[in-house]
Amino acid sequence: MTSVFIVYLDKELQAKLRFIPDLRDNFLLPHYICPMQKPSNPKGTRDFGPAELRKRNHILNTIRSVFENFGFQPIETPAFENLSTLTGKYGEEGDKLLFRILNSGELVKSVKTEHIEKEDNIAFIQSISKKGLRYDLTVPFARYVVQHSNEVVFPFRRYQIQQVWRADRPGKGRFQEFTQCDADIIGSKSMVNEADLVLIYEAVFKKLGLSNAILKINHRKFLEALVQELNLNFEVTQFTSTLDKLDKIGEAALKEEFLKLGVTEHAIDQLFTIITEEKISLQFLDKVEQAFNHNPLAVQACTELREVVQFAQLENLDLDVRLDLSLARGLDYYTGCIFESVVPDSGIGSISGGGRYDDLTGVFGLKDVSGVGISFGIDRIYEVMANLNLFDDHAPSDTILLCHFDEESRNYQYGIAKTLRSKGMAAFIFPDTKKIAKQLDYANKRNVRFVLIAGGSEIESESVTVKDMISGSNTEVKIGNLSSYLIDQGAKVN
Amino acid sequence: MTSVFIVYLDKELQAKLRFIPDLRDNFLLPHYICPMQKPSNPKGTRDFGPAELRKRNHILNTIRSVFENFGFQPIETPAFENLSTLTGKYGEEGDKLLFRILNSGELVKSVKTEHIEKEDNIAFIQSISKKGLRYDLTVPFARYVVQHSNEVVFPFRRYQIQQVWRADRPGKGRFQEFTQCDADIIGSKSMVNEADLVLIYEAVFKKLGLSNAILKINHRKFLEALVQELNLNFEVTQFTSTLDKLDKIGEAALKEEFLKLGVTEHAIDQLFTIITEEKISLQFLDKVEQAFNHNPLAVQACTELREVVQFAQLENLDLDVRLDLSLARGLDYYTGCIFESVVPDSGIGSISGGGRYDDLTGVFGLKDVSGVGISFGIDRIYEVMANLNLFDDHAPSDTILLCHFDEESRNYQYGIAKTLRSKGMAAFIFPDTKKIAKQLDYANKRNVRFVLIAGGSEIESESVTVKDMISGSNTEVKIGNLSSYLIDQGAKVN
């Protein structure tokens, strides 16, 4: 019998299909209209399935365990904040990228339409929205510290691993939802904290296998000293935002830009002599101090960096730590050390950044809270590791699958699954009584390594056949020896 | 010298304060205007600090580890979905409680003000919002399965632990943001799955110390059979939604309601004879089948429940599992077994629920996907455990604090902290050189158990003094023996 399968290109055509003569009634032809277009997640967001989460969680758990190893404690803040907390903290551009939540229920009636008539979008939005999604973890953290200042024990070593949302135009590698991993120490000005953060970088990169990672360090006061020494008559912020372009546009184009800004050729030459990048060491810091002509700001930066070098014993570290005098990041936010890390040849830019700031909470009324922090970008680390083939994509699942032939063997296997689970091994029985080939096919697709098969002969001899899906071997094992056998073979115990 | 401290009641008054005569200039009185009102998290949301997260994460990690022990795999979906995915899935009431996200950027200009003039709020909202926050984990899961049906391996055992948001009026114990923990098995109709879920309940409650927890089970077909047997001439849905009130209003008031609906006194008496609650067993199921007069629907329910009893060996379980013939939950959603769990005398209602459904994904065009799932309410479990004092509130932190007197001992201790961390112990050095009393005060407030102190004499003898903040004991320990000493004393190694 022939069937007709009707497909269509869009919703409009789908609607029209309802009016075509009924094939089944008129021509006795069964026909099926394709279901509606598949539902999908919003652009700029992602679904994570088991295979991807295994890798993402490996990164997250590694970073979390390092943070905890250094005595950091977790906090969590809500997904949305009052707009009064968020707006004005990320610049005009950032305000535009805030996801605003519509007032719910009756509140939406209080909409002020006159704002639309006047084309005043901001006033209009304010009239219908009082809350926005978290844009980063720093502002909510600052709000948290001020709100809970009575409970917080300073110096506060907090970490926070949560999602943030930005209404950026979605694109390759640019998401509207992504995860940030922040660690900050606030309420202490000691360079011990900076040293700890450097050691965190070392531990995270080592544990993730990112052996080529480079940590670049700079100090805000070097940038201020440059402006002084080169007699630049403009703001440090303008200087650093121009300097920040070095990586993108190169030395020649940057020189042009500085010339346009009125910097003399001589000063530019001086600048390029000074802003070198070299492995950080006490010796190099001495050279830098000289290059800066012992400018007091530069001396202060060198003094602080020397402490970091000594505490963290940077010269003997398993991590390539460089002093990069052109590193600016974050413009006027940082006031002391500045960090940025990259993995060369990974095709991805910076995977983490941070630095010291002198006034985290001032905007919320609590002055003089100095701190230093770093933030790891999980999505970028994921991409780096994928590009460098650092994930074991074929790692078999830790779950053991039990197969059966009939009701009797299902009951038999169900008991064995319970025993294995009670010993800490993940295990479950294929629920439906299907052909063994189908059950093995399922094991294959789920990437299961150990499959246990039991039929009449195994039940009689109180055993199971352990099939290793990697080697293909089949071994009959007595129930009494089963868990120790599986553990010997590499089954994971939790 | 006297100071004046100016406080105010609201923002308006704060603004006016700027115009009072300057006390400092005119009267030489220093004065401080209180900073702005403290910022706060939105009503209905919560900040979680380290102490609370330790307990919440204990619950989450316990449930996660049990799910994984039973071979469930994680997925994650985005915080927001297209409104077309969400609306119409939670009933009219649910649609009102969706948090809608305002279109960003230029899109907000496409607002249709004529809808406001016509007081058509829904059309107005649709014109300015295309996305909404996740309301539960079931609809996003259904969307995920349909969208990724080529990758999903059936039967799919998935778990999902994520936050959901509902624009409920905030109140005691009622939040706009909370965490759900769902486990579902889809693509299999075998009762092995129901049995696995019962064993998950047992394992979770045992590991959390909820030894009094009760798991109530019912079957949708019992409810349908009741409608048939009692000759009720109304929909099963109406019957169950009335029956659902039993717990709230009691037997007498429920009887009144049924009388009003036209149910005969005789039928009501029959009903109350049948809807008993008793420990589930093969014997009790036989009695129930008789009470239902071997109604075919009831027989089918009994057959399925007998399989669950036998697979999970419910009669020997460490969990009080009861057949509650009045349990309805979720009205017309469930088609087979229904689960609900409670902890008596905890002051909290149900802490978990679930059941079998025959059509998870039909609404998205993929028919005949049967599944069974359960969902744990973390916030309610947290409250139950807090009410029953099941948390160890005084558990000391696993972090070791190293104190110092001067630069020399700081360097000395910094090296020891590194060594301890490399052996898997969480440790950090107090960063600033303050009086030991201050450092110990910090250790106290952070609930640290082991404090290591080193001064001149310890440095000379290559040792540290280990102070146990619980016992108050001080023990000098050689560096070479330090980590094994701390482990012996109970320091945690990761």
mmCIF file of C-alpha atoms in Angstrom, chain A residues 35 38-42 45-50 53 68-71 73-82 85 99-102 104 108-109 111 113 116 121 124-125 128-129 131 133 143-144 146-149 153-157 165 167 176-177 188-190 192-193 195-196 199 307 311-313 364-365 399 410-411 414 418 421 424-432 442 445-446, chain B residues 35 38-42 45-50 53 68-71 73-82 85 99-102 104 108-109 111 113 116 121 124-125 128-129 131 133 143-144 146-149 153-157 165 167 176-177 188-190 192-193 195-196 199 307 311-313 364-365 399 410-411 414 418 421 424-432 442 445-446:
data_model
loop_
_atom_site.group_PDB
_atom_site.id
_atom_site.type_symbol
_atom_site.label_atom_id
_atom_site.label_comp_id
_atom_site.label_asym_id
_atom_site.label_seq_id
_atom_site.Cartn_x
_atom_site.Cartn_y
_atom_site.Cartn_z
ATOM 1 C CA PRO A 35 4.565 17.737 12.345
ATOM 2 C CA LYS A 38 10.920 21.388 15.376
ATOM 3 C CA PRO A 39 11.060 23.557 18.469
ATOM 4 C CA SER A 40 14.451 25.058 19.188
ATOM 5 C CA ASN A 41 16.408 26.844 21.861
ATOM 6 C CA PRO A 42 16.720 30.642 21.455
ATOM 7 C CA THR A 45 21.880 29.925 23.872
ATOM 8 C CA ARG A 46 22.934 26.303 24.012
ATOM 9 C CA ASP A 47 21.642 22.953 25.124
ATOM 10 C CA PHE A 48 24.269 20.779 26.768
ATOM 11 C CA GLY A 49 23.920 17.037 26.390
ATOM 12 C CA PRO A 50 25.645 14.367 28.498
ATOM 13 C CA LEU A 53 28.543 18.261 30.085
ATOM 14 C CA GLU A 68 38.530 25.365 47.554
ATOM 15 C CA ASN A 69 42.074 24.092 47.973
ATOM 16 C CA PHE A 70 43.078 27.735 48.425
ATOM 17 C CA GLY A 71 40.394 28.304 51.072
ATOM 18 C CA GLN A 73 34.208 29.837 49.880
ATOM 19 C CA PRO A 74 31.240 29.824 47.500
ATOM 20 C CA ILE A 75 28.398 32.288 47.321
ATOM 21 C CA GLU A 76 25.456 32.400 44.917
ATOM 22 C CA THR A 77 23.298 35.344 43.974
ATOM 23 C CA PRO A 78 19.934 35.368 42.155
ATOM 24 C CA ALA A 79 19.681 35.216 38.356
ATOM 25 C CA PHE A 80 18.036 38.616 38.309
ATOM 26 C CA GLU A 81 18.760 41.826 40.203
ATOM 27 C CA ASN A 82 16.850 45.054 40.622
ATOM 28 C CA THR A 85 21.627 47.540 41.093
ATOM 29 C CA PHE A 99 18.307 41.522 29.528
ATOM 30 C CA ARG A 100 15.344 43.217 31.149
ATOM 31 C CA ILE A 101 12.488 41.293 32.680
ATOM 32 C CA LEU A 102 8.992 42.501 32.052
ATOM 33 C CA SER A 104 4.505 40.645 35.659
ATOM 34 C CA VAL A 108 2.399 45.735 33.051
ATOM 35 C CA LYS A 109 -0.650 47.980 32.950
ATOM 36 C CA VAL A 111 3.159 51.159 31.096
ATOM 37 C CA THR A 113 2.901 55.001 26.439
ATOM 38 C CA ILE A 116 6.978 55.723 23.100
ATOM 39 C CA ASN A 121 12.901 54.121 24.758
ATOM 40 C CA PHE A 124 9.506 53.457 28.304
ATOM 41 C CA ILE A 125 11.562 50.420 29.327
ATOM 42 C CA ILE A 128 7.573 48.275 32.235
ATOM 43 C CA SER A 129 10.668 46.610 33.745
ATOM 44 C CA LYS A 131 14.544 43.744 37.038
ATOM 45 C CA LEU A 133 19.352 39.333 34.354
ATOM 46 C CA ARG A 143 25.922 44.216 46.180
ATOM 47 C CA TYR A 144 26.177 41.046 48.276
ATOM 48 C CA VAL A 146 27.364 45.643 51.089
ATOM 49 C CA GLN A 147 24.039 44.009 51.892
ATOM 50 C CA HIS A 148 25.604 41.330 54.096
ATOM 51 C CA SER A 149 28.511 43.364 55.440
ATOM 52 C CA VAL A 153 34.341 37.933 57.495
ATOM 53 C CA PHE A 154 37.126 40.030 55.997
ATOM 54 C CA PRO A 155 39.452 39.215 54.306
ATOM 55 C CA PHE A 156 36.734 37.407 52.379
ATOM 56 C CA ARG A 157 37.912 34.764 49.952
ATOM 57 C CA TRP A 165 23.440 36.822 30.316
ATOM 58 C CA ALA A 167 21.962 40.621 24.884
ATOM 59 C CA GLN A 176 23.879 35.315 25.234
ATOM 60 C CA GLU A 177 24.251 32.879 28.139
ATOM 61 C CA SER A 188 43.289 42.830 52.253
ATOM 62 C CA LYS A 189 45.958 44.775 50.423
ATOM 63 C CA SER A 190 48.724 42.232 50.943
ATOM 64 C CA VAL A 192 50.160 37.434 49.398
ATOM 65 C CA ASN A 193 46.759 37.507 47.726
ATOM 66 C CA ALA A 195 50.689 35.436 44.845
ATOM 67 C CA ASP A 196 47.861 33.046 45.750
ATOM 68 C CA LEU A 199 49.414 29.824 42.147
ATOM 69 C CA GLU A 307 56.732 40.575 46.614
ATOM 70 C CA PHE A 311 55.930 34.732 47.727
ATOM 71 C CA ALA A 312 54.890 32.600 44.804
ATOM 72 C CA GLN A 313 58.515 31.799 43.901
ATOM 73 C CA PHE A 364 26.807 50.865 46.809
ATOM 74 C CA GLY A 365 27.960 53.138 49.638
ATOM 75 C CA THR A 399 27.912 3.065 33.982
ATOM 76 C CA ARG A 410 15.593 -9.860 34.416
ATOM 77 C CA ASN A 411 14.816 -10.563 38.054
ATOM 78 C CA TYR A 414 17.912 -6.641 38.844
ATOM 79 C CA LYS A 418 21.334 -3.356 43.213
ATOM 80 C CA ARG A 421 25.182 0.151 43.090
ATOM 81 C CA GLY A 424 29.418 2.465 44.573
ATOM 82 C CA MET A 425 29.352 1.401 40.935
ATOM 83 C CA ALA A 426 26.859 3.059 38.596
ATOM 84 C CA ALA A 427 24.669 0.339 37.129
ATOM 85 C CA PHE A 428 21.243 -0.282 35.698
ATOM 86 C CA ILE A 429 19.359 -2.981 33.902
ATOM 87 C CA PHE A 430 18.071 -2.546 30.362
ATOM 88 C CA PRO A 431 14.390 -2.178 31.199
ATOM 89 C CA ASP A 432 12.638 -3.870 28.296
ATOM 90 C CA TYR A 442 22.138 0.478 23.198
ATOM 91 C CA LYS A 445 25.478 4.054 21.627
ATOM 92 C CA ARG A 446 25.644 5.001 25.287
ATOM 93 C CA PRO B 35 25.261 56.367 52.583
ATOM 94 C CA LYS B 38 21.637 49.468 51.205
ATOM 95 C CA PRO B 39 21.159 47.696 47.910
ATOM 96 C CA SER B 40 19.193 44.469 48.124
ATOM 97 C CA ASN B 41 18.298 41.394 46.135
ATOM 98 C CA PRO B 42 14.832 41.381 44.533
ATOM 99 C CA THR B 45 14.967 35.724 45.501
ATOM 100 C CA ARG B 46 17.773 34.732 47.846
ATOM 101 C CA ASP B 47 21.485 35.183 48.271
ATOM 102 C CA PHE B 48 23.272 32.069 49.459
ATOM 103 C CA GLY B 49 26.358 32.521 51.594
ATOM 104 C CA PRO B 50 29.029 29.904 52.301
ATOM 105 C CA LEU B 53 25.604 26.657 50.379
ATOM 106 C CA GLU B 68 24.469 8.892 38.602
ATOM 107 C CA ASN B 69 24.678 5.671 40.589
ATOM 108 C CA PHE B 70 21.518 4.612 38.755
ATOM 109 C CA GLY B 71 23.025 5.459 35.347
ATOM 110 C CA GLN B 73 23.060 11.322 32.592
ATOM 111 C CA PRO B 74 22.882 15.098 32.961
ATOM 112 C CA ILE B 75 21.578 17.617 30.480
ATOM 113 C CA GLU B 76 21.299 21.396 30.802
ATOM 114 C CA THR B 77 19.020 23.748 28.907
ATOM 115 C CA PRO B 78 19.188 27.566 28.681
ATOM 116 C CA ALA B 79 17.687 29.817 31.350
ATOM 117 C CA PHE B 80 15.295 31.263 28.813
ATOM 118 C CA GLU B 81 13.237 29.662 26.071
ATOM 119 C CA ASN B 82 11.270 31.080 23.161
ATOM 120 C CA THR B 85 7.977 26.834 23.633
ATOM 121 C CA PHE B 99 8.816 35.798 33.631
ATOM 122 C CA ARG B 100 9.007 37.435 30.217
ATOM 123 C CA ILE B 101 12.174 38.994 28.875
ATOM 124 C CA LEU B 102 11.905 42.302 27.109
ATOM 125 C CA SER B 104 16.439 44.112 23.521
ATOM 126 C CA VAL B 108 11.579 47.340 21.666
ATOM 127 C CA LYS B 109 10.562 49.965 19.142
ATOM 128 C CA VAL B 111 5.910 47.755 20.478
ATOM 129 C CA THR B 113 0.661 50.519 21.615
ATOM 130 C CA ILE B 116 -2.695 48.915 25.423
ATOM 131 C CA ASN B 121 -2.338 42.999 27.773
ATOM 132 C CA PHE B 124 0.845 43.949 24.095
ATOM 133 C CA ILE B 125 3.253 41.650 25.929
ATOM 134 C CA ILE B 128 7.552 43.434 23.237
ATOM 135 C CA SER B 129 8.717 40.007 24.435
ATOM 136 C CA LYS B 131 11.470 34.949 25.375
ATOM 137 C CA LEU B 133 12.519 32.303 31.833
ATOM 138 C CA ARG B 143 11.769 20.449 23.725
ATOM 139 C CA TYR B 144 15.314 19.069 24.080
ATOM 140 C CA VAL B 146 12.353 16.592 20.116
ATOM 141 C CA GLN B 147 15.088 18.947 18.949
ATOM 142 C CA HIS B 148 17.872 16.421 19.527
ATOM 143 C CA SER B 149 15.888 13.259 18.758
ATOM 144 C CA VAL B 153 19.637 7.202 22.858
ATOM 145 C CA PHE B 154 16.362 5.652 24.043
ATOM 146 C CA PRO B 155 15.597 4.618 26.727
ATOM 147 C CA PHE B 156 17.069 7.934 27.843
ATOM 148 C CA ARG B 157 17.840 8.218 31.544
ATOM 149 C CA TRP B 165 11.584 31.008 37.907
ATOM 150 C CA ALA B 167 6.401 35.235 39.056
ATOM 151 C CA GLN B 176 10.444 33.363 42.528
ATOM 152 C CA GLU B 177 13.701 31.473 41.949
ATOM 153 C CA SER B 188 10.480 2.537 27.944
ATOM 154 C CA LYS B 189 7.214 1.284 29.403
ATOM 155 C CA SER B 190 8.774 -1.348 31.645
ATOM 156 C CA VAL B 192 11.685 -1.785 35.982
ATOM 157 C CA ASN B 193 11.879 1.986 35.605
ATOM 158 C CA ALA B 195 11.146 0.221 40.551
ATOM 159 C CA ASP B 196 14.410 2.083 39.928
ATOM 160 C CA LEU B 199 15.029 2.688 44.930
ATOM 161 C CA GLU B 307 5.828 -5.791 39.221
ATOM 162 C CA PHE B 311 11.484 -5.768 41.237
ATOM 163 C CA ALA B 312 12.267 -3.332 44.013
ATOM 164 C CA GLN B 313 11.461 -5.900 46.711
ATOM 165 C CA PHE B 364 6.210 19.427 20.087
ATOM 166 C CA GLY B 365 5.218 16.959 17.361
ATOM 167 C CA THR B 399 40.323 24.898 55.534
ATOM 168 C CA ARG B 410 55.084 34.857 56.661
ATOM 169 C CA ASN B 411 57.556 33.558 54.099
ATOM 170 C CA TYR B 414 53.667 30.580 52.811
ATOM 171 C CA LYS B 418 51.849 25.381 49.474
ATOM 172 C CA ARG B 421 47.695 22.245 49.405
ATOM 173 C CA GLY B 424 45.132 17.909 48.978
ATOM 174 C CA MET B 425 44.421 19.914 52.132
ATOM 175 C CA ALA B 426 42.701 23.291 51.766
ATOM 176 C CA ALA B 427 45.004 25.896 53.303
ATOM 177 C CA PHE B 428 45.898 29.542 53.113
ATOM 178 C CA ILE B 429 47.944 32.061 55.024
ATOM 179 C CA PHE B 430 46.372 35.075 56.718
ATOM 180 C CA PRO B 431 47.547 37.726 54.258
ATOM 181 C CA ASP B 432 48.197 40.742 56.459
ATOM 182 C CA TYR B 442 39.407 35.557 62.023
ATOM 183 C CA LYS B 445 34.687 33.634 62.713
ATOM 184 C CA ARG B 446 35.464 31.529 59.663
#
